[in-house]
Amino acid sequence: MTFKKDFKQQMVPEWETHYMDYEGLKTILKHVKHNHHHHHGCSNQTDEGTEDKIIDVETLENGVDGSKEFYENNLNEERGEGDARFFEKLDEELDKVNVFYKEEVEAVKHEATLLSKQLEALVAFRVKVKSPDTVEFAGLQHKDSMLSTEVDPLQQTNRSSHHEEEARSNDKRRDPMEILENVKIDNALESPKSTIKNAFTDSNDNELSFNKEELKKVEKQLRLVFVEFYQKLLHLKDYSFMNLSAFSKIMKKYEKLKKNAQRASSNSITYMRVVDNSYLGTSDEVNILLEKVESTFIRNFTHSNHKKGRKLLRPKIKRERHHITFFTGFFSGCFVALLVATILRIISQHLMKKKAGTFYMENIFPLYSLFGYITLHMLMYAANTYFWRRYRINYQFLFGIRPGTELDHKDVFLLTTGHAVIAVLCFLINLQLEMNQKDRSYKTATELVPLSLIVLVILITFCPFNIIYRSSRFFFIRCLLRCICAPFFPVSLSDFFLADQLTSQFQSFRSFVLYICYYGLGEHSRRQNKCRSHGIYNIQYFMAGIIPYWFRLAQCMRQLYDERNLDHAINGSKYLSTIVAMVIRTVFETKKGVTWKVLALISSGVAILINTYWDIVKDWSLLQRHSKNRYLRDKLIVSHKSVYYLAMVVNVVLRLSWMQLVLELDWRPLHKVAIITFISCLEIIRRGIWNFFRLENEHLNNVGNYRAFKSIPHPFSYYDDDDGKDE
């Protein structure tokens, strides 16, 4: 891998603009090289005279004090026009990197101070929970609970003797009651019964009583804070290393470019002295903090188990697995073969021209279309993950996925092809048995094939054992449960993103209702579908299409309650209009009539207009009037602007395709069920396109605020001293 690719790959996406502009500097060098060759013949003597001036490196090194001003004064006369432009850009980049790095280091030093107070409170809290009846406490070792960059952390572990350590700790002891005097549990963790300040129950006799469950919550939360803080320090360390490497690499390219290698080498060495003496090259606070955080975390959260502590702190590196590629190719081949076999079987039996074909399309095909919807959605998600990764959209961070457990496009595509093979195989078996006119003894078994398939999918999804991407399955289940209980939980990006996916799968909800009727009411045993004759089925069918939109509406209301932002109310009205349109359209399907058709057309048209506007203007932030990119937005990740214009047009067209369900245009020889399935697939494709641009917009907003890390609230908060006195 070239350094250019490695440099790009190692970047923190949210900090990309703050890295050294390696490509820009390479471009300048290319221009210098081009101009050098162009003017070489007419300025040979002048170049030789200039190049004969070799800088005394030792003299410059003796004068280097870490400032570029000295370097500029000594080399200004030695540079040509191209050199001057190159070094001017180099100086700007070094300034930019130093300023950003220093700001981030100061921020983590401040955060380390806050973490010290959090850890100090935790240690005191532990003592009081474990020994609440202790009248006299020997005290806390203050130094153990502090994170400080001023003292080398190794000094604490490499003391000369146990007596020396004990003598030092005795001078630093503090009473836990004193530490916890102005501390309370943050509202996010606070139990409904008590806070730390109120945990001193029975103020008459001053007895102390602490909740062990509360302690576990605090420990878990603070452990997450430490892990995230450690990740931030690792990113800062990588930022420093990669930028220093970039300066070194670009100076080596500069050396190769110049005709006089000795002079270029002296310039390069001298400038690297400046880089090494800058804040980026001399600051060691991050390394000290890394060691301190690691030792503190291991001591306080893993009982001095170094292996376990490092495993928790350090990010998991996902390894390339060759069996994934093999099985993906194998399943893809099997899927194509089975699909061709199924199509040939239908054509050879003239299934669509027979009465049995009509029965099959109305009764059996909808059972299998559920798996088609799921497969297509998984395929679109595989494409999404590929393009997100390609355009460096940090979807893992945005979704809150634990590092090392995310599924990339290869993993998702493997699951997609495996699921597709099983579904098509079951469909082909069902078709073969159904069309076997000689032996009708397999009819009951035929009907149970779809049920067996859906049971298998559910069992795999909810399997508690560590097989088939358990962490990702559990993450999906957690998000799904939060969607179902939307009003009762704060809404995260992953929650409403999943709920939006479900709105494009409303036809799957109706297919699932068909499963309940078909097997729950015993229709499969009577060889005919009488589900619509059951009132309970009609109610379920009526409600099934509304459920996913209700999830999203409830989330908008919860966001409005939490954030007091009217945009969430407007967004909620979008889903409300869709629910109204869905209800009227469903009534039209069952009752028909001109009145219901007109109402369905009006409500669907209004819903389509509102949804299309929100998709393009709000979710994608396109069609900005004053944007430097006409009718788009200022920042674009995809370099080809035509992609955005095409996406907007496709979104409108696919939204309008839903009007077919109301207009009921005749598309013979296609069956009505096939048309509904086709339109549902178009909606899933539209959602896949929406996914990319929605997350791109979220990523750009995140980058604009330089949020490269999760904001995890601290478990403890402190009362203000004055407030404490007043209380």
XYZ file of C-alpha atoms in Angstrom:
727
model
C 0.000 0.000 0.000
C 1.358 3.446 -0.935
C 1.765 6.083 1.737
C -0.941 8.176 0.069
C -3.531 5.416 0.501
C -2.327 4.531 3.985
C -2.437 8.197 5.038
C -5.991 8.519 3.734
C -7.078 5.281 5.352
C -5.630 6.152 8.763
C -7.346 9.529 8.909
C -10.095 10.180 11.416
C -12.858 11.173 8.950
C -14.167 13.964 11.188
C -10.675 15.525 11.343
C -9.835 15.133 7.665
C -9.503 18.851 6.964
C -7.027 19.207 9.844
C -4.503 16.732 8.499
C -1.527 17.866 6.482
C -2.593 18.429 2.853
C -0.312 15.769 1.430
C -2.027 15.744 -1.969
C -1.865 19.536 -2.268
C 1.858 19.560 -1.557
C 2.441 16.749 -4.060
C 0.567 18.779 -6.682
C 2.826 21.781 -6.067
C 5.903 19.568 -6.441
C 4.571 18.251 -9.738
C 4.186 21.816 -11.011
C 7.691 22.636 -9.838
C 9.027 19.587 -11.656
C 7.141 20.504 -14.825
C 8.378 24.107 -14.742
C 11.908 22.933 -13.992
C 11.988 20.764 -17.121
C 10.311 23.472 -19.187
C 12.767 26.215 -18.299
C 15.839 24.026 -17.852
C 17.398 24.882 -21.226
C 17.128 28.662 -20.937
C 18.140 28.999 -17.289
C 20.819 26.354 -16.893
C 23.542 28.772 -15.837
C 21.336 30.628 -13.388
C 20.198 27.383 -11.773
C 23.729 26.171 -11.417
C 24.730 29.415 -9.720
C 21.836 29.172 -7.298
C 22.246 25.513 -6.637
C 25.906 25.958 -5.815
C 24.805 27.711 -2.640
C 24.542 24.863 -0.142
C 23.174 25.649 3.255
C 25.350 24.950 6.200
C 23.120 22.488 8.046
C 25.133 22.606 11.228
C 24.859 26.412 11.340
C 21.113 26.229 10.882
C 20.730 23.450 13.433
C 22.583 25.529 15.991
C 20.180 28.355 15.370
C 16.969 26.355 15.141
C 14.748 27.104 18.108
C 11.608 25.440 16.878
C 10.245 28.498 15.048
C 9.744 28.648 11.310
C 10.630 32.331 11.242
C 14.303 31.509 11.688
C 14.117 28.950 8.918
C 12.368 31.348 6.546
C 14.921 34.110 7.115
C 17.841 31.785 6.359
C 16.345 30.042 3.344
C 14.321 32.787 1.707
C 17.095 33.745 -0.665
C 17.907 30.132 -1.478
C 14.446 29.246 -2.788
C 13.291 29.633 -6.333
C 9.742 30.666 -7.161
C 8.486 27.063 -7.049
C 10.398 26.351 -3.861
C 8.962 29.437 -2.216
C 5.421 28.348 -3.042
C 6.112 24.841 -1.766
C 7.648 25.947 1.528
C 4.956 28.564 2.060
C 2.316 25.859 1.739
C 4.397 23.602 3.991
C 4.511 26.311 6.664
C 0.736 26.784 6.465
C 0.138 23.078 6.880
C 2.500 22.835 9.845
C 0.751 25.769 11.500
C -2.653 24.200 10.880
C -1.635 20.821 12.272
C 0.076 22.315 15.331
C -2.875 24.542 16.219
C -5.408 21.731 15.946
C -3.231 19.206 17.768
C -2.552 21.603 20.619
C -6.265 22.379 20.994
C -7.114 18.697 21.130
C -4.337 17.935 23.620
C -5.515 20.734 25.896
C -9.046 19.355 25.635
C -8.009 15.825 26.637
C -5.892 17.185 29.506
C -8.960 19.005 30.785
C -11.028 15.842 30.346
C -8.381 13.884 32.237
C -8.799 16.270 35.167
C -12.552 15.687 35.156
C -12.019 11.934 34.965
C -9.743 12.151 37.995
C -12.592 13.580 40.049
C -14.966 10.940 38.688
C -12.598 8.129 39.630
C -11.971 9.624 43.039
C -15.719 9.680 43.695
C -16.046 6.100 42.447
C -13.363 4.814 44.816
C -15.034 6.586 47.734
C -18.418 5.280 46.662
C -17.069 1.719 46.539
C -15.677 2.002 50.044
C -18.955 3.230 51.490
C -20.964 0.539 49.706
C -18.682 -2.275 50.828
C -18.189 -1.055 54.410
C -21.057 1.278 55.355
C -20.712 0.551 59.075
C -17.069 1.556 59.309
C -16.735 4.436 61.773
C -13.135 5.274 61.046
C -11.768 4.794 57.568
C -8.062 4.755 56.896
C -8.551 6.996 53.916
C -8.124 6.936 50.161
C -4.857 7.045 48.328
C -5.350 10.252 46.437
C -2.697 9.538 43.889
C -4.266 6.260 42.754
C -7.446 7.978 41.681
C -5.863 10.856 39.809
C -4.937 11.129 36.150
C -2.142 13.632 35.782
C 0.287 14.386 32.963
C 2.683 16.102 35.286
C 3.942 12.900 36.926
C 5.351 9.948 35.049
C 2.875 7.083 35.629
C 5.708 4.597 35.789
C 6.972 6.292 38.932
C 3.895 5.061 40.728
C 4.408 1.395 39.789
C 8.209 1.327 40.085
C 8.712 2.621 43.602
C 11.764 1.605 45.502
C 9.977 -0.224 48.272
C 6.640 -1.060 49.773
C 7.401 1.083 52.842
C 8.102 4.093 50.681
C 4.772 3.624 48.904
C 2.920 3.251 52.184
C 4.571 6.354 53.617
C 3.569 8.427 50.609
C -0.003 7.166 50.561
C -0.544 7.982 54.229
C 0.033 11.644 53.489
C -2.520 11.622 50.696
C -5.471 9.984 52.430
C -8.904 11.569 52.373
C -12.140 10.648 54.046
C -14.702 9.264 51.534
C -17.425 11.256 53.253
C -15.525 14.420 52.454
C -15.175 13.417 48.799
C -18.864 12.486 48.406
C -20.122 15.513 50.270
C -21.073 17.485 47.149
C -21.507 14.598 44.710
C -24.663 13.179 43.140
C -25.431 10.659 40.432
C -26.166 12.215 37.086
C -29.824 12.247 36.067
C -29.145 9.756 33.274
C -28.143 7.134 35.833
C -30.057 8.284 38.868
C -32.393 5.678 40.261
C -35.908 6.822 41.065
C -35.364 6.134 44.772
C -32.121 7.917 45.491
C -29.085 9.855 44.475
C -25.721 9.731 46.147
C -26.470 12.814 48.144
C -29.745 11.360 49.254
C -28.175 7.955 49.835
C -27.147 9.126 53.312
C -30.393 7.827 54.666
C -31.657 8.454 58.147
C -30.041 11.820 58.816
C -30.863 11.558 62.533
C -28.130 9.042 63.345
C -25.938 9.826 60.283
C -25.889 6.194 59.168
C -24.677 5.679 55.600
C -26.525 3.381 53.204
C -25.537 2.852 49.555
C -27.185 0.785 46.826
C -25.009 -1.907 45.224
C -27.082 -1.824 42.043
C -26.372 1.884 41.827
C -22.665 1.167 42.200
C -22.777 -1.323 39.320
C -24.443 1.242 37.077
C -21.839 3.844 37.985
C -18.962 1.430 37.379
C -20.355 0.376 34.018
C -20.854 3.971 32.911
C -17.426 5.133 34.050
C -15.831 2.126 32.372
C -17.404 3.232 29.078
C -16.127 6.771 29.638
C -12.589 5.501 30.195
C -12.672 3.278 27.103
C -13.921 6.124 24.916
C -11.327 8.483 26.369
C -8.594 5.943 25.662
C -9.784 5.641 22.044
C -9.579 9.406 21.717
C -5.998 9.381 22.974
C -5.102 6.634 20.491
C -6.558 8.709 17.661
C -4.528 11.715 18.787
C -1.374 9.603 18.926
C -2.044 8.317 15.405
C -2.794 11.870 14.257
C 0.621 13.031 15.470
C 2.454 10.047 13.995
C 0.747 10.171 10.582
C 1.304 13.909 10.170
C 4.962 13.649 11.150
C 5.312 10.805 8.642
C 3.582 12.911 5.987
C 6.041 15.790 6.475
C 8.936 13.350 6.256
C 7.568 11.719 3.081
C 6.901 14.988 1.303
C 10.414 16.228 2.086
C 11.859 13.026 0.621
C 9.878 13.660 -2.554
C 11.258 17.185 -2.566
C 14.806 15.778 -2.343
C 14.215 13.486 -5.321
C 12.828 16.339 -7.371
C 15.743 18.751 -7.010
C 18.692 18.543 -9.372
C 21.206 19.377 -6.661
C 20.569 16.569 -4.173
C 23.009 17.944 -1.607
C 21.263 21.281 -1.352
C 17.804 19.652 -1.333
C 18.899 17.240 1.367
C 20.165 20.065 3.551
C 16.877 21.958 3.089
C 14.918 18.820 3.923
C 16.948 17.985 7.027
C 16.727 21.546 8.281
C 12.994 21.767 7.787
C 12.457 18.431 9.516
C 14.349 19.892 12.478
C 11.713 22.604 12.548
C 8.936 20.010 12.410
C 10.533 17.903 15.139
C 10.932 20.972 17.360
C 7.329 22.067 16.829
C 4.563 21.239 19.288
C 3.566 18.272 17.137
C 7.031 16.768 17.423
C 7.869 17.625 21.024
C 4.585 17.164 22.880
C 4.511 13.945 24.895
C 1.340 14.558 26.932
C -0.704 12.078 24.917
C 1.738 9.209 25.456
C 1.921 9.955 29.170
C -1.867 10.043 29.416
C -2.186 6.775 27.498
C 0.074 4.999 29.960
C -1.645 6.602 32.927
C -5.164 5.785 31.704
C -4.211 2.196 30.935
C -2.639 1.573 34.342
C -5.507 3.335 36.142
C -8.159 1.437 34.195
C -6.494 -1.942 34.787
C -6.122 -1.249 38.503
C -9.658 0.032 39.075
C -11.826 -1.907 36.613
C -10.145 -5.263 35.925
C -8.587 -6.003 39.322
C -5.065 -5.574 37.892
C -5.728 -8.102 35.102
C -3.543 -6.559 32.399
C -4.673 -8.868 29.595
C -8.359 -8.206 30.230
C -7.791 -4.470 30.681
C -5.901 -4.064 27.413
C -8.521 -6.128 25.600
C -11.254 -3.784 26.806
C -9.321 -0.608 26.070
C -7.783 -1.313 22.696
C -9.985 -1.424 19.599
C -10.545 -4.758 17.939
C -8.954 -5.050 14.514
C -11.225 -6.818 12.107
C -9.357 -9.486 10.202
C -9.955 -10.401 6.589
C -11.433 -13.874 6.421
C -11.022 -15.822 3.195
C -13.917 -18.154 3.961
C -16.291 -15.174 3.706
C -15.219 -14.576 0.109
C -15.449 -18.289 -0.687
C -18.932 -18.813 0.727
C -20.200 -15.562 -0.794
C -19.132 -16.778 -4.235
C -20.546 -20.241 -3.567
C -23.931 -18.938 -2.410
C -24.091 -16.443 -5.291
C -23.599 -19.240 -7.801
C -26.196 -21.405 -6.091
C -28.691 -18.536 -6.037
C -28.321 -17.847 -9.766
C -28.700 -21.548 -10.599
C -31.781 -21.946 -8.386
C -33.363 -18.765 -9.740
C -32.906 -19.932 -13.339
C -34.328 -23.344 -12.437
C -37.376 -21.719 -10.828
C -38.061 -19.503 -13.857
C -37.708 -22.426 -16.266
C -40.049 -24.507 -14.102
C -42.741 -21.804 -14.174
C -42.399 -21.369 -17.951
C -42.429 -25.092 -18.697
C -45.577 -25.656 -16.617
C -47.346 -22.585 -18.124
C -48.207 -21.738 -14.548
C -49.365 -18.187 -15.225
C -51.935 -19.342 -17.806
C -53.598 -21.918 -15.577
C -56.195 -21.524 -12.864
C -53.679 -23.080 -10.481
C -51.355 -20.213 -11.316
C -53.911 -17.658 -10.157
C -54.405 -19.584 -6.917
C -50.654 -19.814 -6.451
C -50.122 -16.079 -6.977
C -52.892 -15.125 -4.564
C -52.113 -17.613 -1.814
C -48.580 -19.018 -1.927
C -46.568 -16.281 -3.649
C -47.297 -13.612 -0.951
C -45.871 -16.006 1.645
C -42.542 -16.104 -0.170
C -42.504 -12.446 -1.189
C -41.683 -11.639 2.452
C -38.278 -13.259 2.013
C -37.801 -11.437 -1.281
C -38.319 -8.092 0.460
C -35.834 -8.992 3.187
C -33.241 -10.218 0.680
C -33.508 -7.078 -1.447
C -33.232 -4.823 1.595
C -30.134 -6.682 2.781
C -28.638 -6.353 -0.695
C -29.233 -2.596 -0.664
C -27.660 -2.355 2.784
C -24.600 -4.257 1.526
C -24.290 -1.668 -1.252
C -24.740 1.122 1.313
C -21.938 -0.178 3.534
C -19.650 -0.488 0.506
C -20.203 3.101 -0.607
C -20.123 4.459 2.933
C -16.727 2.872 3.410
C -15.520 3.969 -0.015
C -16.433 7.610 0.626
C -15.184 7.440 4.245
C -18.548 7.954 5.892
C -18.055 6.817 9.470
C -21.262 4.789 9.743
C -19.932 2.701 12.650
C -19.532 5.795 14.820
C -22.807 7.371 13.687
C -24.772 4.212 14.499
C -22.933 3.693 17.786
C -21.642 0.255 16.795
C -18.895 -1.148 19.002
C -15.546 -1.013 17.110
C -14.577 -4.320 15.569
C -18.127 -5.712 15.520
C -19.535 -3.792 12.548
C -20.564 -5.648 9.400
C -18.911 -4.508 6.191
C -20.308 -5.072 2.711
C -18.727 -8.542 2.440
C -20.368 -9.744 5.640
C -23.772 -8.348 4.682
C -23.521 -9.742 1.161
C -22.670 -13.183 2.575
C -25.797 -13.083 4.751
C -27.833 -11.852 1.775
C -26.757 -14.621 -0.570
C -27.177 -17.279 2.131
C -30.688 -16.051 2.923
C -31.557 -15.851 -0.782
C -30.375 -19.417 -1.461
C -32.498 -20.854 1.361
C -35.574 -18.835 0.295
C -35.346 -19.730 -3.421
C -34.610 -23.384 -2.632
C -37.724 -23.599 -0.449
C -39.768 -21.839 -3.129
C -38.568 -24.289 -5.796
C -39.327 -27.287 -3.579
C -42.775 -25.904 -2.861
C -43.393 -25.282 -6.559
C -42.218 -28.762 -7.518
C -44.484 -30.460 -4.993
C -47.402 -28.183 -5.818
C -47.252 -28.932 -9.527
C -46.923 -32.715 -9.026
C -50.326 -33.873 -10.199
C -49.554 -37.613 -9.853
C -49.019 -37.682 -6.124
C -51.072 -35.320 -3.953
C -49.863 -36.784 -0.644
C -47.295 -34.029 -0.145
C -49.811 -31.179 -0.074
C -49.673 -30.725 3.679
C -45.874 -30.779 3.647
C -45.910 -28.279 0.780
C -47.931 -25.812 2.804
C -45.564 -26.101 5.770
C -42.428 -25.196 3.798
C -42.914 -21.369 4.078
C -43.709 -21.687 7.783
C -40.560 -23.737 8.365
C -38.517 -21.105 6.563
C -39.798 -18.189 8.612
C -39.321 -20.138 11.852
C -35.728 -20.822 10.823
C -35.080 -17.115 10.136
C -36.563 -16.094 13.501
C -34.571 -18.721 15.385
C -31.305 -17.613 13.775
C -32.042 -13.929 14.444
C -32.815 -14.438 18.135
C -30.319 -17.237 18.754
C -28.442 -16.408 22.005
C -25.356 -18.404 21.061
C -22.255 -16.788 19.614
C -22.850 -17.823 16.013
C -23.600 -15.854 12.839
C -22.616 -12.334 13.948
C -24.203 -12.403 17.400
C -23.155 -8.858 18.378
C -24.724 -7.421 15.209
C -27.893 -9.461 15.681
C -28.223 -8.258 19.272
C -27.584 -4.673 18.185
C -30.418 -5.026 15.660
C -32.714 -6.554 18.291
C -31.985 -3.736 20.753
C -32.774 -1.107 18.126
C -35.949 -2.977 17.159
C -37.128 -3.100 20.769
C -36.429 0.618 21.139
C -38.516 1.239 18.007
C -41.411 -0.748 19.459
C -41.128 1.155 22.765
C -40.375 4.461 21.029
C -42.190 6.876 23.390
C -40.370 5.521 26.443
C -36.741 5.849 25.302
C -34.600 8.730 24.002
C -34.146 8.357 20.240
C -30.701 7.798 18.728
C -29.690 7.813 15.064
C -29.653 4.022 14.874
C -33.184 3.904 16.317
C -34.874 6.215 13.846
C -32.735 4.939 10.973
C -34.076 1.421 11.580
C -37.619 2.746 11.960
C -37.285 4.437 8.566
C -36.211 1.102 7.086
C -39.329 -0.508 8.529
C -41.581 2.078 6.864
C -40.319 0.805 3.515
C -41.134 -2.754 4.606
C -44.798 -2.211 5.434
C -45.763 -4.808 2.827
C -43.642 -7.306 4.795
C -45.753 -6.533 7.864
C -48.863 -7.420 5.858
C -47.217 -10.608 4.614
C -46.496 -11.525 8.205
C -50.172 -10.991 9.057
C -50.973 -13.390 6.218
C -48.756 -15.991 7.891
C -50.700 -15.591 11.127
C -54.019 -16.120 9.352
C -52.839 -18.797 6.958
C -51.387 -21.012 9.667
C -52.998 -19.715 12.833
C -56.540 -20.053 11.491
C -55.786 -23.314 9.668
C -56.359 -22.037 6.138
C -53.384 -23.999 4.850
C -55.085 -27.283 5.712
C -58.170 -26.376 3.651
C -56.073 -25.690 0.563
C -57.578 -22.237 0.069
C -57.126 -18.779 1.427
C -60.228 -17.503 3.183
C -58.356 -15.009 5.325
C -60.309 -12.032 4.020
C -63.507 -13.640 5.243
C -62.190 -13.363 8.809
C -62.871 -10.041 10.476
C -59.809 -10.324 12.681
C -57.598 -10.697 9.606
C -59.052 -7.580 8.003
C -58.340 -5.622 11.182
C -54.782 -6.945 11.342
C -54.265 -6.235 7.648
C -55.614 -2.746 8.197
C -53.269 -2.084 11.112
C -50.155 -3.820 9.769
C -49.378 -1.134 7.214
C -49.673 1.584 9.866
C -47.400 0.010 12.502
C -43.986 1.041 11.074
C -45.187 4.603 10.473
C -46.488 4.718 14.041
C -43.014 3.746 15.289
C -41.536 6.713 13.453
C -44.296 9.108 14.516
C -43.808 8.118 18.169
C -40.062 8.712 17.830
C -40.687 12.205 16.439
C -42.938 13.012 19.371
C -40.303 11.760 21.803
C -37.636 13.875 20.086
C -39.933 16.886 20.249
C -40.370 16.308 23.992
C -36.630 15.895 24.591
C -35.246 18.613 22.326
C -38.113 21.106 22.067
C -37.387 21.448 18.335
C -40.396 22.106 16.086
C -38.703 20.356 13.174
C -39.549 17.074 14.870
C -43.232 18.051 14.968
C -43.140 18.852 11.252
C -41.360 15.594 10.589
C -44.018 13.800 12.635
C -46.732 15.381 10.496
C -45.084 13.732 7.496
C -45.632 10.286 8.997
C -49.110 11.254 10.162
C -50.067 12.211 6.607
C -48.696 8.867 5.403
C -50.777 7.009 8.009
C -53.914 8.855 6.855
C -53.119 8.052 3.222
C -52.468 4.401 4.130
C -55.796 4.099 5.963
C -57.807 5.645 3.133
C -55.976 3.580 0.516
C -56.664 0.363 2.465
C -60.366 1.250 2.750
C -60.408 1.877 -0.997
C -58.877 -1.575 -1.617
C -61.675 -3.272 0.308
C -64.718 -1.095 -0.506
C -63.818 0.469 -3.875
C -66.039 3.327 -5.044
C -65.311 6.661 -6.730
C -65.451 8.664 -3.491
C -62.851 6.536 -1.767
C -60.700 6.589 -4.898
C -60.697 10.396 -4.999
C -59.910 10.590 -1.284
C -57.122 8.036 -1.740
C -55.645 10.022 -4.634
C -55.725 13.304 -2.679
C -54.313 11.872 0.559
C -51.618 9.889 -1.277
C -50.665 12.931 -3.349
C -50.318 15.126 -0.258
C -48.269 12.467 1.532
C -45.981 12.038 -1.488
C -45.375 15.796 -1.756
C -44.549 16.174 1.945
C -42.339 13.084 2.018
C -40.462 14.036 -1.143
C -39.772 17.545 0.135
C -38.512 16.223 3.456
C -36.335 13.568 1.793
C -34.521 16.012 -0.453
C -34.454 19.263 1.519
C -34.249 18.062 5.124
C -32.811 14.557 5.157
C -30.365 15.185 2.284
C -29.965 18.980 2.762
C -30.132 19.483 -0.998
C -31.914 22.183 -3.038
C -30.163 24.908 -1.010
C -30.789 28.261 -2.657
C -27.518 29.956 -1.742
C -25.242 26.959 -2.109
C -22.019 27.254 -4.118
C -23.109 23.998 -5.805
C -26.241 24.911 -7.689
C -29.385 23.473 -6.063
C -27.278 21.173 -3.918
C -25.337 21.896 -0.708
C -21.948 23.469 -0.053
C -20.193 20.241 0.937
C -20.471 17.127 -1.211
C -18.710 13.826 -0.687
C -19.354 12.405 -4.164
C -17.322 14.374 -6.678
C -19.826 13.949 -9.541
C -22.668 16.403 -8.943
C -24.845 14.598 -11.490
C -25.242 11.769 -8.938
C -27.169 14.103 -6.630
C -29.437 15.428 -9.394
C -30.131 11.867 -10.555
C -30.874 10.737 -6.987
C -33.431 13.530 -6.555
C -35.197 12.621 -9.810
C -35.217 8.891 -8.972
C -36.598 9.638 -5.506
C -39.529 11.575 -6.986
C -40.266 8.916 -9.629
C -40.178 6.046 -7.133
C -42.362 7.966 -4.718
C -44.927 8.494 -7.495
C -44.945 4.779 -8.317
C -47.138 4.242 -5.258
C -49.983 5.998 -7.062
C -50.370 2.798 -9.090
C -51.976 1.172 -6.046
C -54.733 3.785 -6.230
C -55.020 4.241 -9.987
C -54.992 0.449 -10.546
C -53.772 0.676 -14.127
C -53.976 -2.551 -16.115
C -50.503 -4.034 -16.652
C -51.409 -7.368 -18.243
C -50.207 -10.097 -18.275
C -48.847 -9.243 -14.796
C -50.990 -10.359 -11.895
C -52.101 -7.747 -9.344
C -50.038 -9.468 -6.638
C -46.958 -9.284 -8.878
C -47.534 -5.556 -9.434
C -47.824 -4.899 -5.698
C -44.651 -6.918 -5.104
C -42.808 -5.019 -7.834
C -43.830 -1.621 -6.438
C -42.822 -2.725 -2.940
C -39.394 -3.670 -4.299
C -39.091 -0.237 -5.917
C -39.749 1.346 -2.521
C -36.992 -0.764 -0.958
C -34.604 0.363 -3.703
C -35.620 3.985 -3.079
C -34.917 3.508 0.610
C -31.465 2.108 -0.175
C -30.644 5.236 -2.208
C -32.044 7.419 0.573
C -29.837 5.625 3.110
C -26.588 6.710 1.466
C -27.425 10.403 1.155
C -29.115 10.539 4.557
C -26.025 9.223 6.301
C -23.766 11.370 4.125
C -25.618 14.449 5.345
C -25.404 13.254 8.951
C -21.686 12.591 8.529
C -21.047 16.076 7.131
C -22.943 17.674 10.013
C -20.884 15.578 12.391
C -17.631 16.545 10.659
C -18.638 20.204 10.827
C -18.632 19.890 14.606
C -15.508 17.654 14.638
C -17.386 15.015 16.640
C -15.141 12.006 16.193
C -16.102 10.329 19.467
C -19.223 9.352 21.332
C -20.296 11.759 24.029
C -20.773 9.529 27.073
C -22.110 11.349 30.144
C -20.109 11.095 33.350
C -21.892 9.181 36.115
C -21.147 11.776 38.807
C -21.958 15.444 38.890
C -20.930 17.967 41.531
C -23.031 20.468 43.376
C -21.807 24.014 43.254
C -20.301 24.992 46.584
C -22.645 27.928 47.001
C -25.655 25.820 46.091
C -24.533 23.223 48.587
C -24.386 25.808 51.339
C -27.791 27.143 50.463
C -29.235 23.650 50.590
